[in-house]
Structure formats: structure tokens, C-alpha cells
mmCIF file of C-alpha atoms in Angstrom:
data_model
loop_
_atom_site.group_PDB
_atom_site.id
_atom_site.type_symbol
_atom_site.label_atom_id
_atom_site.label_comp_id
_atom_site.label_asym_id
_atom_site.label_seq_id
_atom_site.Cartn_x
_atom_site.Cartn_y
_atom_site.Cartn_z
ATOM 1 C CA MET A 1 88.585 105.172 144.448
ATOM 2 C CA GLU A 2 89.409 108.411 143.579
ATOM 3 C CA THR A 3 86.409 111.125 142.864
ATOM 4 C CA SER A 4 87.861 111.901 139.630
ATOM 5 C CA GLU A 5 88.076 107.731 138.623
ATOM 6 C CA VAL A 6 84.505 107.974 139.201
ATOM 7 C CA SER A 7 83.586 111.182 138.131
ATOM 8 C CA SER A 8 85.014 109.297 134.226
ATOM 9 C CA LEU A 9 83.392 106.077 134.948
ATOM 10 C CA ALA A 10 79.609 107.769 135.561
ATOM 11 C CA GLN A 11 80.386 109.952 132.124
ATOM 12 C CA GLY A 12 82.314 107.077 130.382
ATOM 13 C CA LEU A 13 78.873 104.816 131.129
ATOM 14 C CA ARG A 14 76.665 107.993 129.346
ATOM 15 C CA ILE A 15 78.755 107.662 126.403
ATOM 16 C CA VAL A 16 78.461 104.137 125.810
ATOM 17 C CA ARG A 17 75.096 104.598 126.685
ATOM 18 C CA ILE A 18 73.997 107.164 124.224
ATOM 19 C CA VAL A 19 75.438 105.133 121.311
ATOM 20 C CA ALA A 20 74.647 102.369 121.653
ATOM 21 C CA ASP A 21 71.063 103.515 121.830
ATOM 22 C CA ARG A 22 71.363 105.737 118.635
ATOM 23 C CA GLU A 23 72.863 102.830 116.869
ATOM 24 C CA LYS A 24 69.778 100.470 118.355
ATOM 25 C CA TRP A 25 67.421 102.825 117.574
ATOM 26 C CA GLY A 26 68.122 103.351 114.205
ATOM 27 C CA ARG A 27 68.586 106.839 114.442
ATOM 28 C CA SER A 28 71.886 109.150 112.726
ATOM 29 C CA LEU A 29 75.235 108.524 115.148
ATOM 30 C CA TYR A 30 77.302 111.066 116.956
ATOM 31 C CA GLY A 31 81.103 112.510 116.610
ATOM 32 C CA VAL A 32 82.410 113.752 119.671
ATOM 33 C CA THR A 33 80.732 117.445 119.138
ATOM 34 C CA GLN A 34 77.553 116.243 118.963
ATOM 35 C CA ILE A 35 78.130 113.831 122.278
ATOM 36 C CA ALA A 36 79.569 117.289 124.096
ATOM 37 C CA VAL A 37 76.736 118.905 123.441
ATOM 38 C CA GLU A 38 73.968 116.128 123.926
ATOM 39 C CA LEU A 39 75.680 115.515 127.672
ATOM 40 C CA GLY A 40 76.421 119.424 128.051
ATOM 41 C CA MET A 41 80.056 118.871 128.258
ATOM 42 C CA ASP A 42 83.634 119.874 127.105
ATOM 43 C CA ARG A 43 84.659 119.109 124.010
ATOM 44 C CA SER A 44 88.163 117.818 124.914
ATOM 45 C CA ARG A 45 86.611 115.945 128.045
ATOM 46 C CA VAL A 46 84.146 113.785 125.803
ATOM 47 C CA SER A 47 86.668 113.312 122.877
ATOM 48 C CA ARG A 48 89.899 111.946 125.399
ATOM 49 C CA LEU A 49 86.691 109.779 126.845
ATOM 50 C CA THR A 50 86.349 108.297 123.762
ATOM 51 C CA GLN A 51 89.650 107.423 122.815
ATOM 52 C CA GLU A 52 90.056 105.798 126.214
ATOM 53 C CA LEU A 53 86.368 104.229 125.179
ATOM 54 C CA CYS A 54 87.684 103.366 121.653
ATOM 55 C CA ASP A 55 91.140 101.467 123.304
ATOM 56 C CA LEU A 56 88.979 99.233 125.345
ATOM 57 C CA ASP A 57 86.179 98.330 122.045
ATOM 58 C CA LEU A 58 83.480 99.192 124.176
ATOM 59 C CA LEU A 59 83.250 102.375 121.507
ATOM 60 C CA GLU A 60 84.429 101.689 117.799
ATOM 61 C CA ARG A 61 84.982 104.443 114.315
ATOM 62 C CA VAL A 62 85.505 105.014 110.686
ATOM 63 C CA ASP A 63 88.287 107.169 109.421
ATOM 64 C CA ARG A 64 87.157 109.671 112.241
ATOM 65 C CA GLY A 65 83.589 109.337 111.549
ATOM 66 C CA PRO A 66 80.580 108.946 113.851
ATOM 67 C CA PHE A 67 80.891 105.683 117.144
ATOM 68 C CA ARG A 68 79.449 102.573 117.088
ATOM 69 C CA ALA A 69 79.107 100.552 119.598
ATOM 70 C CA GLY A 70 82.549 97.946 119.820
ATOM 71 C CA PRO A 71 83.062 94.330 119.839
ATOM 72 C CA ALA A 72 84.005 94.581 123.831
ATOM 73 C CA PHE A 73 80.461 96.301 124.485
ATOM 74 C CA PHE A 74 78.198 93.920 123.404
ATOM 75 C CA SER A 75 80.331 90.625 124.724
ATOM 76 C CA LEU A 76 79.905 92.324 128.004
ATOM 77 C CA ALA A 77 75.606 92.893 126.976
ATOM 78 C CA ALA A 78 75.823 88.969 125.712
ATOM 79 C CA SER A 79 77.930 88.578 129.206
ATOM 80 C CA LEU A 80 74.966 89.851 131.361
ATOM 81 C CA ASN A 81 71.827 87.921 129.067
ATOM 82 C CA GLY A 82 71.572 85.609 131.200
ATOM 83 C CA GLY A 83 69.343 84.732 134.075
ATOM 84 C CA TRP A 84 71.215 85.433 136.552
ATOM 85 C CA VAL A 85 71.534 88.271 136.483
ATOM 86 C CA SER A 86 68.105 88.935 137.258
ATOM 87 C CA SER A 87 67.481 86.102 139.866
ATOM 88 C CA SER A 88 70.629 87.667 141.492
ATOM 89 C CA ARG A 89 68.411 90.045 143.206
ATOM 90 C CA VAL A 90 66.108 88.228 144.443
ATOM 91 C CA GLU A 91 69.133 85.985 146.054
ATOM 92 C CA LEU A 92 71.096 88.935 147.450
ATOM 93 C CA GLN A 93 67.274 89.747 149.013
ATOM 94 C CA ARG A 94 67.444 86.161 150.757
ATOM 95 C CA ILE A 95 70.884 86.688 151.351
ATOM 96 C CA SER A 96 70.034 89.271 153.612
ATOM 97 C CA ALA A 97 67.698 88.298 154.791
ATOM 98 C CA ASP A 98 69.377 85.009 156.365
ATOM 99 C CA LEU A 99 72.095 86.288 157.165
ATOM 100 C CA GLY A 100 71.738 89.463 157.643
ATOM 101 C CA LEU A 101 75.243 90.693 155.211
ATOM 102 C CA LYS A 102 75.257 92.792 152.395
ATOM 103 C CA GLY A 103 76.479 90.896 149.340
ATOM 104 C CA ARG A 104 77.320 92.631 145.564
ATOM 105 C CA VAL A 105 76.982 90.085 142.300
ATOM 106 C CA SER A 106 80.209 91.946 140.018
ATOM 107 C CA VAL A 107 82.135 90.786 136.792
ATOM 108 C CA ARG A 108 85.795 91.140 135.720
ATOM 109 C CA ASP A 109 87.304 93.097 133.595
ATOM 110 C CA GLY A 110 90.520 93.491 133.235
ATOM 111 C CA ALA A 111 91.912 93.524 136.726
ATOM 112 C CA ARG A 112 89.064 95.542 137.473
ATOM 113 C CA VAL A 113 86.416 94.512 138.741
ATOM 114 C CA ILE A 114 82.732 96.195 138.423
ATOM 115 C CA LEU A 115 79.697 96.158 140.250
ATOM 116 C CA ILE A 116 76.606 94.670 138.427
ATOM 117 C CA ARG A 117 74.505 94.378 141.738
ATOM 118 C CA SER A 118 74.103 95.180 145.537
ATOM 119 C CA SER A 119 71.638 94.453 148.738
ATOM 120 C CA THR A 120 70.279 97.405 149.083
ATOM 121 C CA ASP A 121 70.706 97.752 153.117
ATOM 122 C CA HIS A 122 73.488 100.827 153.346
ATOM 123 C CA GLY A 123 73.439 100.518 156.805
ATOM 124 C CA LEU A 124 76.645 98.178 157.232
ATOM 125 C CA SER A 125 80.118 99.728 156.017
ATOM 126 C CA GLY A 126 81.062 100.596 152.256
ATOM 127 C CA GLY A 127 77.646 100.369 151.874
ATOM 128 C CA MET A 128 77.632 102.905 150.090
ATOM 129 C CA MET A 129 79.072 101.065 146.949
ATOM 130 C CA GLN A 130 76.779 101.482 143.629
ATOM 131 C CA PRO A 131 76.929 99.538 139.899
ATOM 132 C CA GLY A 132 79.056 100.525 138.235
ATOM 133 C CA MET A 133 81.823 100.994 140.758
ATOM 134 C CA ILE A 134 85.064 99.519 139.981
ATOM 135 C CA THR A 135 87.588 98.076 142.404
ATOM 136 C CA PRO A 136 90.672 96.336 142.001
ATOM 137 C CA VAL A 137 90.731 93.179 141.386
ATOM 138 C CA TRP A 138 93.171 91.762 143.559
ATOM 139 C CA CYS A 139 92.501 92.781 146.822
ATOM 140 C CA THR A 140 88.699 92.424 146.799
ATOM 141 C CA GLY A 141 86.964 89.171 147.662
ATOM 142 C CA SER A 142 84.649 89.574 144.949
ATOM 143 C CA GLY A 143 87.524 89.979 142.720
ATOM 144 C CA ARG A 144 89.441 86.508 144.082
ATOM 145 C CA ALA A 145 86.826 85.315 143.748
ATOM 146 C CA LEU A 146 86.790 86.171 139.150
ATOM 147 C CA LEU A 147 90.488 84.967 139.890
ATOM 148 C CA TRP A 148 89.815 81.720 140.879
ATOM 149 C CA ASP A 149 90.240 79.086 138.062
ATOM 150 C CA HIS A 150 93.555 81.062 137.011
ATOM 151 C CA SER A 151 97.045 79.429 137.008
ATOM 152 C CA GLY A 152 100.096 82.334 138.437
ATOM 153 C CA LYS A 153 101.357 82.315 135.368
ATOM 154 C CA ALA A 154 97.549 84.031 134.635
ATOM 155 C CA LEU A 155 98.230 85.962 138.001
ATOM 156 C CA GLN A 156 101.353 87.172 136.445
ATOM 157 C CA GLU A 157 100.652 87.801 132.708
ATOM 158 C CA LEU A 158 97.181 89.836 134.393
ATOM 159 C CA LEU A 159 98.905 92.090 136.738
ATOM 160 C CA ALA A 160 102.097 93.000 135.300
ATOM 161 C CA ASP A 161 101.662 96.159 134.951
ATOM 162 C CA VAL A 162 99.067 96.904 138.209
ATOM 163 C CA GLU A 163 100.297 99.554 140.813
ATOM 164 C CA PHE A 164 99.779 97.455 144.663
ATOM 165 C CA ILE A 165 101.439 99.623 146.839
ATOM 166 C CA GLY A 166 98.825 102.337 147.826
ATOM 167 C CA VAL A 167 95.611 100.142 147.512
ATOM 168 C CA GLY A 168 93.549 98.643 149.529
ATOM 169 C CA GLY A 169 93.616 97.863 153.420
ATOM 170 C CA PRO A 170 96.039 96.348 155.495
ATOM 171 C CA GLN A 171 95.729 93.333 154.634
ATOM 172 C CA ALA A 172 95.775 93.848 150.852
ATOM 173 C CA ALA A 173 98.433 91.718 148.898
ATOM 174 C CA HIS A 174 101.752 93.906 147.269
ATOM 175 C CA SER A 175 102.694 91.701 144.372
ATOM 176 C CA ALA A 176 100.940 88.358 142.353
ATOM 177 C CA ALA A 177 103.238 86.384 143.913
ATOM 178 C CA GLU A 178 100.822 87.678 147.171
ATOM 179 C CA VAL A 179 97.940 87.042 145.508
ATOM 180 C CA LEU A 180 98.292 83.504 144.055
ATOM 181 C CA ALA A 181 99.585 82.814 147.737
ATOM 182 C CA LEU A 182 95.826 84.178 149.209
ATOM 183 C CA MET A 183 94.391 82.057 146.245
ATOM 184 C CA GLU A 184 95.679 78.765 147.234
ATOM 185 C CA ARG A 185 95.658 79.350 150.685
ATOM 186 C CA ASP A 186 91.326 80.010 150.238
ATOM 187 C CA ARG A 187 90.780 77.625 147.200
ATOM 188 C CA PRO A 188 90.927 74.015 149.729
ATOM 189 C CA GLY A 189 88.098 75.065 151.604
ATOM 190 C CA GLY A 190 85.820 76.688 148.352
ATOM 191 C CA VAL A 191 84.812 80.416 149.424
ATOM 192 C CA VAL A 192 87.659 82.954 149.054
ATOM 193 C CA HIS A 193 87.982 84.633 152.841
ATOM 194 C CA ALA A 194 89.381 88.067 152.467
ATOM 195 C CA VAL A 195 89.980 89.776 155.745
ATOM 196 C CA GLU A 196 90.676 94.070 155.555
ATOM 197 C CA GLU A 197 91.898 93.095 152.204
ATOM 198 C CA PHE A 198 90.132 96.325 150.353
ATOM 199 C CA GLU A 199 88.842 97.712 153.439
ATOM 200 C CA HIS A 200 90.513 98.536 157.434
ATOM 201 C CA GLY A 201 87.451 96.227 159.388
ATOM 202 C CA VAL A 202 85.546 94.712 156.622
ATOM 203 C CA HIS A 203 85.514 91.062 155.808
ATOM 204 C CA GLU A 204 84.295 89.176 152.809
ATOM 205 C CA LEU A 205 83.342 85.887 151.854
ATOM 206 C CA ALA A 206 82.634 85.250 148.386
ATOM 207 C CA VAL A 207 82.257 82.448 145.090
ATOM 208 C CA PRO A 208 83.075 82.007 142.089
ATOM 209 C CA LEU A 209 80.029 82.030 139.807
ATOM 210 C CA ARG A 210 80.096 80.089 136.457
ATOM 211 C CA ASP A 211 77.847 79.544 133.036
ATOM 212 C CA SER A 212 76.720 75.758 131.825
ATOM 213 C CA ALA A 213 80.195 74.998 130.565
ATOM 214 C CA GLY A 214 82.134 75.778 133.651
ATOM 215 C CA THR A 215 83.149 79.316 132.967
ATOM 216 C CA ILE A 216 83.361 82.013 135.418
ATOM 217 C CA VAL A 217 81.240 85.191 134.350
ATOM 218 C CA ALA A 218 81.264 86.217 137.916
ATOM 219 C CA SER A 219 81.089 86.800 141.442
ATOM 220 C CA LEU A 220 78.825 86.558 144.617
ATOM 221 C CA CYS A 221 80.584 88.189 147.708
ATOM 222 C CA VAL A 222 79.152 89.124 151.117
ATOM 223 C CA PHE A 223 80.847 91.503 153.329
ATOM 224 C CA GLY A 224 80.793 92.959 156.445
ATOM 225 C CA GLU A 225 82.302 93.129 160.096
ATOM 226 C CA ARG A 226 84.248 90.670 161.911
ATOM 227 C CA ARG A 227 82.354 90.132 165.083
ATOM 228 C CA GLU A 228 78.966 89.537 161.852
ATOM 229 C CA PHE A 229 81.380 86.297 161.121
ATOM 230 C CA ASP A 230 82.673 84.894 164.182
ATOM 231 C CA GLY A 231 82.083 82.352 164.320
ATOM 232 C CA ARG A 232 79.514 82.088 161.032
ATOM 233 C CA THR A 233 82.194 81.436 158.291
ATOM 234 C CA GLU A 234 81.223 78.030 157.814
ATOM 235 C CA GLU A 235 78.057 78.411 157.631
ATOM 236 C CA ILE A 236 77.930 81.724 155.533
ATOM 237 C CA GLY A 237 80.518 80.163 153.175
ATOM 238 C CA ALA A 238 78.100 76.749 152.675
ATOM 239 C CA ALA A 239 74.676 79.551 151.319
ATOM 240 C CA ILE A 240 76.433 81.800 149.222
ATOM 241 C CA GLU A 241 77.575 78.081 147.107
ATOM 242 C CA GLU A 242 74.104 77.919 147.831
ATOM 243 C CA SER A 243 73.062 80.940 146.403
ATOM 244 C CA ALA A 244 75.787 80.919 143.466
ATOM 245 C CA ARG A 245 74.095 77.566 142.360
ATOM 246 C CA ARG A 246 71.206 78.436 142.645
ATOM 247 C CA LEU A 247 72.075 81.396 140.614
ATOM 248 C CA ALA A 248 74.073 79.519 137.440
ATOM 249 C CA ALA A 249 70.885 77.489 137.759
ATOM 250 C CA SER A 250 68.327 80.151 136.657
ATOM 251 C CA GLU A 251 71.349 80.488 133.905
#
């Protein structure tokens, strides 16, 4: 991800947080100018970011008045309010101890994947990713697990406006049809196996995490170098499937 994208994401999250906090505690609501002053940001940048957040329904405002949390904010908060969120910390620690691999739990926002939690071992490839980081849904193990229930038509619609060129690792898909082919390859085994799809030299195994209604709410992924997976793919896949079952049970 480009540095500018990371910066915009971080600033956008700060804006959402300050708006939601003021509404939560019954304080006077802020407009663009107050947010800019509070966060020490340029007013024009706050204006642009708040408009983008309103377009995403994370914020809303009426007649150019102060900002409130939008419907998408509450939907996301509800989806993250399950017991699996808090339980995932222990589960990721278990994965690190038992398998010697780094794990991450992520959710989907359209064609983007948002990292919710990762294990704390930063010695592995990709270990500098922090919660809140965004990656593509089509060329990551975490993302493809979140697409597990998508039909070919649904994938085409979701990825219709995606720019595939120049994104991902050497084995990344370059079209919705290629993403579908990878999904159809992996579904019989029950586990997504992404090899160098996002980053050179990195292998990923991932599974979807479902709620009590069977809806996919998140994904659980482990990743590392090829040597860490050689001869262990079935073992690792079975282990993360069991982890996903435990997390689903803790909802």
C-alpha cells in the first residue's frame, strides 16, 4: 500500500473516532472546521476526507450541519461486537505457539480487506502490518477466504471496477475470472491456499469465519515462507479450520 493511502486511512479513522466519541458522550457535534482544529489537520483535507467518509456512509450530515456516525459505522460496529473478536487474540497466540506461524483476522469492506487483529511476532515476512491496514480482497489469502460464498456472478460484480494491473505478487490474479478459478481450485479442500499472490515468497492458508447464521463475518489466515509450509499444508489447514470453529462458537 502506498504511504499516502496509509496516511489517508489513519486520518480518516481519527475523524470517525472523534465524531463517534462526541456523539456517544453527548457533546456538541463538530463540523469541518472544529475537526480540523481538534486534529491539527488542514481544513481542505478534512473536508475531502469527511466527504469520502460520508460517501461510504461511515459519517452523515444534514444540510451541511455537524457530522454524526453513519449507518455503515453502526453496521461495522455490530459485526465486530461478537465474542470472536476478543477470543481471536488468544486463538492467534495459540496458532503462533502451535504452528510457529503468524496469523491475522480480517473483515471485508467491498473489494478491500481490513486487518482487525494480528499476532505479535514481527520476525515473519509481512509482520509490519498493523490493525486497520487495508489490502486487496482478490489477491490475499485473507481476502479470498472472505469471498468463499461468492458465485461467479457476484465476483464479477464486486470486482467490476477493480484495477488488477500492478497490484499483488507474482501469482496474483489479473481478472475476476482468474479469481474465480482460484476459488474453485481451493473450495474442495476447504482452505484457501494463496502462494505469492500478495507478496513475493509468502504463502498463506486461510478460512472463513462464520456467525451463528452461517454468514461469513471475517477470515482467519496464517502466513509464512514456503519452507514453513512444506509437508505441513494439511496439518496447518486442519488447525486453522479448528481455530475458526472455536471462534465461531465464542460468538
